[in-house]
Amino acid sequence: MNSRTPRLVAALAVAGILTATACGGDDGDDPGAAPSSPAAPSTPQSPTPTPTPTPTPTPDPRTFTLVATGDVLLHERLWTQARNDAGPGEEMDFAPQLANIAPIVQGAGLAVCHLEVPLAPASGPYEGYPMFSGPPQVATALAETGYDACTTASNHTFDQGADGVDRTLATLDAAGLAHAGSARTPDEAQQITHVEVATDGGPVDVALLSYTFGFNGIPAPDGETWRGNEIDLDRILADAATARAEGADVVVTALHWGDEYVHEPNQLQSDLAPQLIASPDIDLLLGHHAHVVQPIENVGGEWVVYGMGNLMANHAEPEGPKAEGLLTRFTFAEQDGGFAVTNAEFLPLYQTYQPPVEVLDVPAALASGDTGTATAARLRQARDRTAEIVLSRGGAAAGLTMLESP
């Protein structure tokens, strides 16, 4: 409001009174008295209009893509290749083995790997099957490829005892990779892993949970059962509720489960998946462990990935389905006060056995003709078998599609 306007009107009124007093000292009977002229009426001022406030722009809906892949299981053939790929002053470099999928991984808002094995000291010794202790240089390669986080709960979590758990998590920390599934202290075991994903509409809080069916009969180091997360329905639901209460917009749960080398989900998977994905606090299930591809299913409008096979592994029988893996990509979009998957995609992968050992983007390799040490016929087999298995539970009808080469 303009406070000058009422003060100006009051001043004009006082001036009119003083003029009337000076000119009308008698009752006006004196015929010689000149009549006083009436004062000109004052013109009231209009108030200054209040400017219309600029509307606050509506923020863009937040949306991001999540990429996830299968087991990182470090057999000796992989670190032999990493030695061959190392540059001057390096002992090992695993990044070239992942170079073919780096563009897709780097293009994701959040990329999650599954590190199945504990990591050794930088100078070794390294161990393969059955008690793994992998070269720690793989963590740097995963970060360079574009991964943001790794889940770590697996049947091999306790292969190298408490030292293996501690060293693995310290190595991931040093590489800038978030992690979930195992812990160095009781306090760390109680913490939910949250990863902030940048979007045009603002940050999104994604919580990562990770659990395994067991530890190959290896007892928890010193009885410290908190060091590795074991699958328990009530515990998972409680952790997911805690994650949501702490502000998670999206909760992703990774489960190390299933029967090795079997494409069909087992009874535990079939029983547990519907109960978990029905929770309002869980948005996506990601499966590992079988070392072969398993189906992706839409359950009640949300996605269950039963198993993604291997990302990096070289089993003793390389030419079977164990050489085949899966990259999954889910687009999350903000809607109705929460987040939902608006696009679900999968990409067949293939791990070559003959050097140079590398992970192939199967559609891209077939399109370009650059199939590495694999044959085009073998890659077509991998593509077709992967698609058949992944889509075997009606995923296509719910919108699941295979990523194709540009």
XYZ file of C-alpha atoms in Angstrom:
406
model
C 0.000 0.000 0.000
C 1.214 3.596 -0.851
C 1.293 5.537 2.477
C 1.866 8.867 0.752
C -1.749 9.187 -0.512
C -3.626 9.683 2.804
C -1.110 12.294 4.078
C -1.594 14.444 0.894
C -5.399 14.492 1.254
C -5.131 15.581 4.909
C -2.830 18.500 4.017
C -5.267 19.814 1.381
C -8.128 19.718 3.877
C -6.202 21.799 6.444
C -5.331 24.399 3.785
C -9.014 24.777 2.902
C -9.971 25.447 6.527
C -7.282 28.112 6.953
C -8.437 29.946 3.772
C -12.059 30.013 4.902
C -11.096 31.466 8.301
C -9.002 34.267 6.821
C -11.659 35.423 4.306
C -14.768 35.131 6.464
C -13.986 37.030 9.732
C -17.675 38.455 9.974
C -21.130 37.071 9.217
C -21.054 38.347 5.595
C -23.580 41.312 6.149
C -21.011 43.851 4.999
C -22.101 44.704 1.457
C -18.529 45.666 0.588
C -17.129 42.308 1.470
C -16.070 40.308 -1.569
C -17.363 36.781 -1.601
C -14.714 34.155 -1.162
C -14.083 31.802 -4.049
C -14.692 28.168 -3.311
C -11.566 26.050 -3.121
C -10.976 23.794 -6.070
C -11.864 20.234 -5.232
C -8.883 17.953 -4.748
C -8.464 15.019 -7.094
C -7.876 11.826 -5.159
C -4.848 9.848 -6.303
C -5.302 6.287 -7.506
C -3.343 3.717 -5.491
C -0.273 2.281 -7.183
C -1.241 -1.105 -8.614
C 0.349 -4.142 -6.953
C 2.497 -6.001 -9.476
C 1.302 -9.487 -10.397
C 3.738 -12.022 -8.942
C 5.651 -14.132 -11.432
C 4.295 -17.692 -11.345
C 6.670 -20.246 -9.857
C 7.646 -22.613 -12.680
C 6.501 -26.198 -12.245
C 9.597 -28.407 -11.911
C 10.155 -31.040 -14.551
C 9.102 -34.530 -13.465
C 12.175 -36.399 -12.297
C 13.236 -39.326 -14.461
C 16.361 -41.498 -14.667
C 17.616 -44.809 -16.025
C 19.034 -47.622 -13.923
C 21.397 -50.172 -15.478
C 22.234 -53.452 -13.739
C 24.348 -56.449 -14.741
C 25.225 -59.944 -13.529
C 27.948 -61.576 -11.482
C 31.536 -60.370 -11.395
C 33.220 -63.723 -10.706
C 36.966 -63.395 -11.143
C 38.469 -66.560 -12.568
C 42.193 -66.695 -13.371
C 41.682 -66.324 -17.120
C 40.242 -62.845 -16.505
C 43.182 -61.547 -14.541
C 45.605 -63.063 -17.051
C 43.887 -60.929 -19.699
C 44.022 -57.914 -17.356
C 47.798 -58.340 -17.077
C 48.084 -58.437 -20.857
C 46.006 -55.250 -21.138
C 47.957 -53.337 -18.490
C 49.761 -50.196 -19.558
C 53.180 -48.952 -18.422
C 53.428 -48.948 -14.646
C 50.217 -50.975 -14.237
C 49.976 -54.522 -12.984
C 46.473 -55.154 -14.329
C 43.754 -53.352 -16.260
C 40.289 -54.907 -16.440
C 38.670 -51.927 -18.183
C 39.315 -53.163 -21.761
C 37.272 -56.280 -20.998
C 34.274 -54.017 -20.302
C 34.860 -51.395 -22.989
C 32.076 -52.656 -25.273
C 29.362 -51.954 -22.706
C 30.877 -48.761 -21.269
C 28.747 -46.367 -23.385
C 25.500 -47.877 -22.107
C 26.716 -48.058 -18.506
C 28.036 -44.502 -18.572
C 24.773 -43.259 -20.052
C 22.741 -44.467 -17.079
C 21.672 -42.256 -14.219
C 22.637 -45.108 -11.879
C 24.620 -48.230 -12.797
C 24.825 -51.152 -10.365
C 27.164 -54.144 -10.572
C 27.252 -57.303 -8.452
C 30.697 -58.076 -7.034
C 30.390 -61.700 -6.004
C 33.899 -62.261 -4.660
C 36.107 -60.714 -1.981
C 39.136 -58.764 -3.160
C 42.771 -59.509 -2.347
C 45.588 -57.105 -1.466
C 46.968 -55.290 -4.508
C 49.991 -57.577 -4.728
C 48.008 -60.769 -4.140
C 47.949 -63.650 -3.677
C 44.874 -64.114 -5.854
C 42.613 -67.133 -5.728
C 39.922 -68.483 -8.024
C 37.376 -71.210 -7.392
C 36.393 -72.365 -4.794
C 37.643 -69.752 -2.253
C 37.859 -66.585 -4.306
C 40.192 -63.671 -3.652
C 40.154 -61.435 -6.714
C 42.530 -58.720 -7.909
C 41.403 -55.361 -6.468
C 42.172 -53.570 -9.746
C 38.742 -54.695 -10.936
C 37.132 -52.029 -8.721
C 38.910 -49.242 -10.600
C 37.822 -50.757 -13.914
C 34.198 -50.969 -12.798
C 34.255 -47.297 -11.811
C 35.917 -46.309 -15.100
C 33.284 -48.267 -17.013
C 30.619 -46.130 -15.377
C 29.323 -48.142 -12.447
C 28.224 -46.162 -9.407
C 27.610 -48.948 -6.908
C 28.059 -52.676 -6.318
C 26.009 -55.142 -4.321
C 28.181 -57.580 -2.370
C 26.039 -60.168 -0.545
C 26.818 -63.576 -2.079
C 27.681 -67.147 -1.193
C 31.367 -66.132 -1.472
C 31.206 -63.119 0.876
C 33.033 -64.994 3.673
C 35.584 -66.810 1.464
C 38.449 -64.747 2.932
C 37.009 -64.122 6.387
C 36.657 -60.775 8.088
C 39.794 -59.419 6.413
C 38.307 -60.172 3.013
C 35.101 -58.302 3.828
C 36.962 -55.308 5.242
C 39.439 -55.126 2.372
C 36.741 -55.450 -0.300
C 34.662 -52.599 1.087
C 37.719 -50.390 1.582
C 38.708 -51.041 -2.041
C 35.239 -50.101 -3.274
C 35.349 -46.943 -1.152
C 38.696 -45.986 -2.677
C 37.261 -46.466 -6.183
C 34.268 -44.255 -5.381
C 31.761 -47.106 -5.572
C 28.865 -47.266 -3.132
C 28.109 -50.752 -1.774
C 25.441 -52.768 0.005
C 25.261 -56.328 1.306
C 28.191 -56.683 3.714
C 29.709 -54.642 6.523
C 32.854 -53.896 8.517
C 31.169 -52.870 11.769
C 27.803 -53.424 13.459
C 26.969 -49.761 12.866
C 27.693 -50.063 9.142
C 25.515 -53.178 9.024
C 22.569 -51.137 10.296
C 22.958 -48.413 7.684
C 20.908 -48.332 4.487
C 22.897 -47.450 1.355
C 21.453 -44.387 -0.368
C 22.716 -43.113 -3.736
C 21.715 -39.682 -5.014
C 20.917 -39.617 -8.735
C 20.989 -36.243 -10.496
C 18.082 -35.453 -12.851
C 16.879 -32.313 -14.646
C 14.014 -32.075 -12.176
C 16.187 -32.459 -9.091
C 17.961 -35.276 -7.235
C 16.420 -38.703 -6.701
C 17.270 -40.794 -3.623
C 17.765 -44.468 -4.534
C 18.267 -47.032 -1.765
C 20.165 -50.266 -2.481
C 19.569 -53.453 -0.490
C 21.473 -56.730 -0.982
C 21.012 -60.253 0.456
C 22.157 -63.830 -0.231
C 20.660 -67.290 0.292
C 23.752 -68.377 2.261
C 27.551 -68.519 2.478
C 28.458 -72.023 1.225
C 28.385 -73.337 4.781
C 31.160 -70.970 5.877
C 30.305 -69.586 9.325
C 30.331 -65.862 9.928
C 33.833 -64.721 10.970
C 34.097 -64.795 14.778
C 30.353 -65.316 14.925
C 29.771 -61.805 13.549
C 26.640 -62.615 11.583
C 26.073 -58.932 10.834
C 28.975 -59.002 8.348
C 26.817 -60.422 5.543
C 23.120 -60.001 4.778
C 21.180 -63.250 4.526
C 17.776 -63.535 2.860
C 14.966 -63.242 5.394
C 11.553 -61.979 4.317
C 10.760 -60.003 7.460
C 14.217 -58.449 7.610
C 14.110 -57.370 3.948
C 10.662 -55.822 4.321
C 11.771 -53.988 7.461
C 14.922 -52.680 5.769
C 12.900 -51.487 2.785
C 10.479 -49.669 5.085
C 13.422 -48.035 6.861
C 14.889 -46.953 3.525
C 11.605 -45.351 2.531
C 11.263 -43.635 5.907
C 14.783 -42.235 5.466
C 13.690 -40.551 2.247
C 14.306 -43.098 -0.513
C 12.308 -42.299 -3.640
C 13.170 -45.686 -5.168
C 14.189 -48.896 -3.365
C 16.108 -51.526 -5.359
C 16.644 -54.945 -3.786
C 19.337 -57.345 -5.050
C 19.032 -61.036 -4.217
C 21.728 -63.684 -4.632
C 19.512 -66.747 -5.121
C 18.449 -69.530 -7.478
C 20.019 -72.814 -8.578
C 23.349 -72.624 -10.365
C 23.229 -73.195 -14.142
C 19.406 -73.495 -14.121
C 17.353 -71.046 -16.175
C 14.069 -71.524 -14.300
C 13.570 -69.833 -10.914
C 13.603 -72.262 -7.988
C 11.055 -72.558 -5.194
C 12.644 -69.876 -3.017
C 12.591 -67.395 -5.892
C 9.027 -68.276 -6.852
C 7.764 -67.974 -3.276
C 9.682 -64.882 -2.236
C 9.497 -62.656 -5.312
C 5.728 -61.968 -5.214
C 5.825 -61.225 -1.488
C 8.712 -58.796 -1.814
C 7.582 -56.939 -4.915
C 4.093 -56.538 -3.408
C 5.598 -54.323 -0.712
C 4.950 -50.609 -1.277
C 8.546 -50.060 -0.168
C 10.250 -52.138 -2.911
C 10.319 -50.944 -6.522
C 12.584 -53.439 -8.325
C 14.112 -56.877 -7.680
C 17.479 -57.797 -9.237
C 18.639 -61.433 -9.143
C 22.099 -63.022 -9.312
C 23.931 -66.317 -8.672
C 22.635 -68.835 -11.237
C 25.438 -67.879 -13.704
C 22.936 -68.289 -16.518
C 20.189 -65.977 -17.688
C 16.776 -66.299 -16.025
C 13.385 -64.722 -16.874
C 12.264 -61.162 -16.253
C 8.658 -60.963 -15.097
C 6.176 -58.187 -14.425
C 4.421 -58.996 -11.148
C 1.571 -56.706 -10.171
C 2.914 -53.898 -12.324
C 6.514 -54.066 -11.049
C 9.551 -55.888 -12.381
C 11.365 -58.961 -11.089
C 14.687 -59.863 -12.711
C 15.252 -63.437 -11.539
C 18.829 -63.716 -12.790
C 21.211 -61.818 -15.078
C 23.819 -64.521 -15.557
C 27.471 -63.453 -15.560
C 29.041 -60.132 -16.417
C 32.671 -61.208 -15.952
C 33.462 -64.907 -15.520
C 35.258 -67.733 -17.300
C 33.908 -71.077 -16.159
C 35.543 -74.379 -17.057
C 32.831 -74.999 -19.650
C 32.895 -71.717 -21.580
C 30.792 -72.473 -24.632
C 27.510 -73.129 -22.888
C 24.966 -70.684 -21.461
C 27.410 -69.663 -18.721
C 29.170 -67.461 -21.278
C 25.923 -65.535 -21.771
C 24.754 -62.667 -19.596
C 22.319 -59.850 -19.401
C 22.339 -56.082 -19.020
C 19.028 -54.642 -17.851
C 17.911 -51.030 -18.120
C 14.881 -49.555 -16.383
C 13.577 -46.016 -16.803
C 11.990 -44.609 -13.647
C 9.688 -41.598 -13.867
C 7.987 -39.546 -11.192
C 4.215 -39.875 -11.215
C 1.322 -39.844 -8.729
C 3.554 -38.894 -5.835
C 6.051 -41.707 -6.378
C 8.180 -43.384 -9.039
C 7.278 -46.083 -11.536
C 9.123 -47.938 -14.286
C 8.017 -46.544 -17.633
C 10.418 -48.510 -19.832
C 12.042 -51.927 -19.298
C 14.818 -53.206 -21.568
C 17.419 -55.974 -21.711
C 20.629 -56.447 -23.673
C 22.191 -59.876 -24.354
C 25.894 -60.072 -23.452
C 28.547 -62.644 -24.287
C 31.881 -63.302 -22.560
C 34.535 -64.524 -25.010
C 36.817 -67.341 -23.940
C 39.712 -67.121 -26.371
C 41.954 -64.076 -25.928
C 41.413 -61.249 -25.964
C 38.822 -62.025 -23.306
C 36.074 -59.400 -23.386
C 32.375 -58.791 -22.799
C 30.469 -58.299 -26.053
C 27.301 -56.301 -26.610
C 25.743 -59.035 -28.733
C 23.409 -56.969 -30.972
C 26.128 -54.376 -31.566
C 28.724 -57.028 -32.404
C 26.375 -58.705 -34.871
C 25.450 -55.386 -36.478
C 29.059 -54.271 -36.895
C 30.520 -57.645 -37.775
C 33.187 -57.156 -35.088
C 32.562 -60.333 -33.111
C 35.984 -60.577 -31.505
C 37.037 -64.188 -31.046
C 33.419 -65.374 -31.128
C 31.622 -66.394 -34.300
C 28.514 -64.691 -35.614
C 26.644 -67.990 -35.363
C 27.543 -68.302 -31.670
C 26.398 -64.753 -30.977
C 23.104 -65.322 -32.762
C 22.605 -68.380 -30.588
C 23.326 -66.321 -27.473
C 20.947 -63.564 -28.575
C 18.092 -65.905 -29.425
C 18.436 -68.088 -26.337
C 18.661 -65.066 -24.055
C 15.568 -63.471 -25.567
C 13.583 -66.700 -25.335
C 14.409 -67.194 -21.656
C 14.046 -63.576 -20.594
C 10.635 -63.231 -22.270
C 9.338 -66.656 -21.197
C 7.102 -65.219 -18.459
C 5.157 -62.731 -20.520
C 7.477 -59.759 -20.199
C 6.885 -58.621 -23.777
C 3.164 -58.153 -23.141
C 4.053 -55.885 -20.210
C 6.399 -53.778 -22.365
C 9.786 -55.486 -21.945
C 11.946 -55.072 -25.061
C 15.432 -56.035 -26.219
C 17.892 -53.212 -26.737
C 19.094 -53.131 -30.310
C 22.299 -51.746 -31.728
C 21.956 -48.142 -33.025
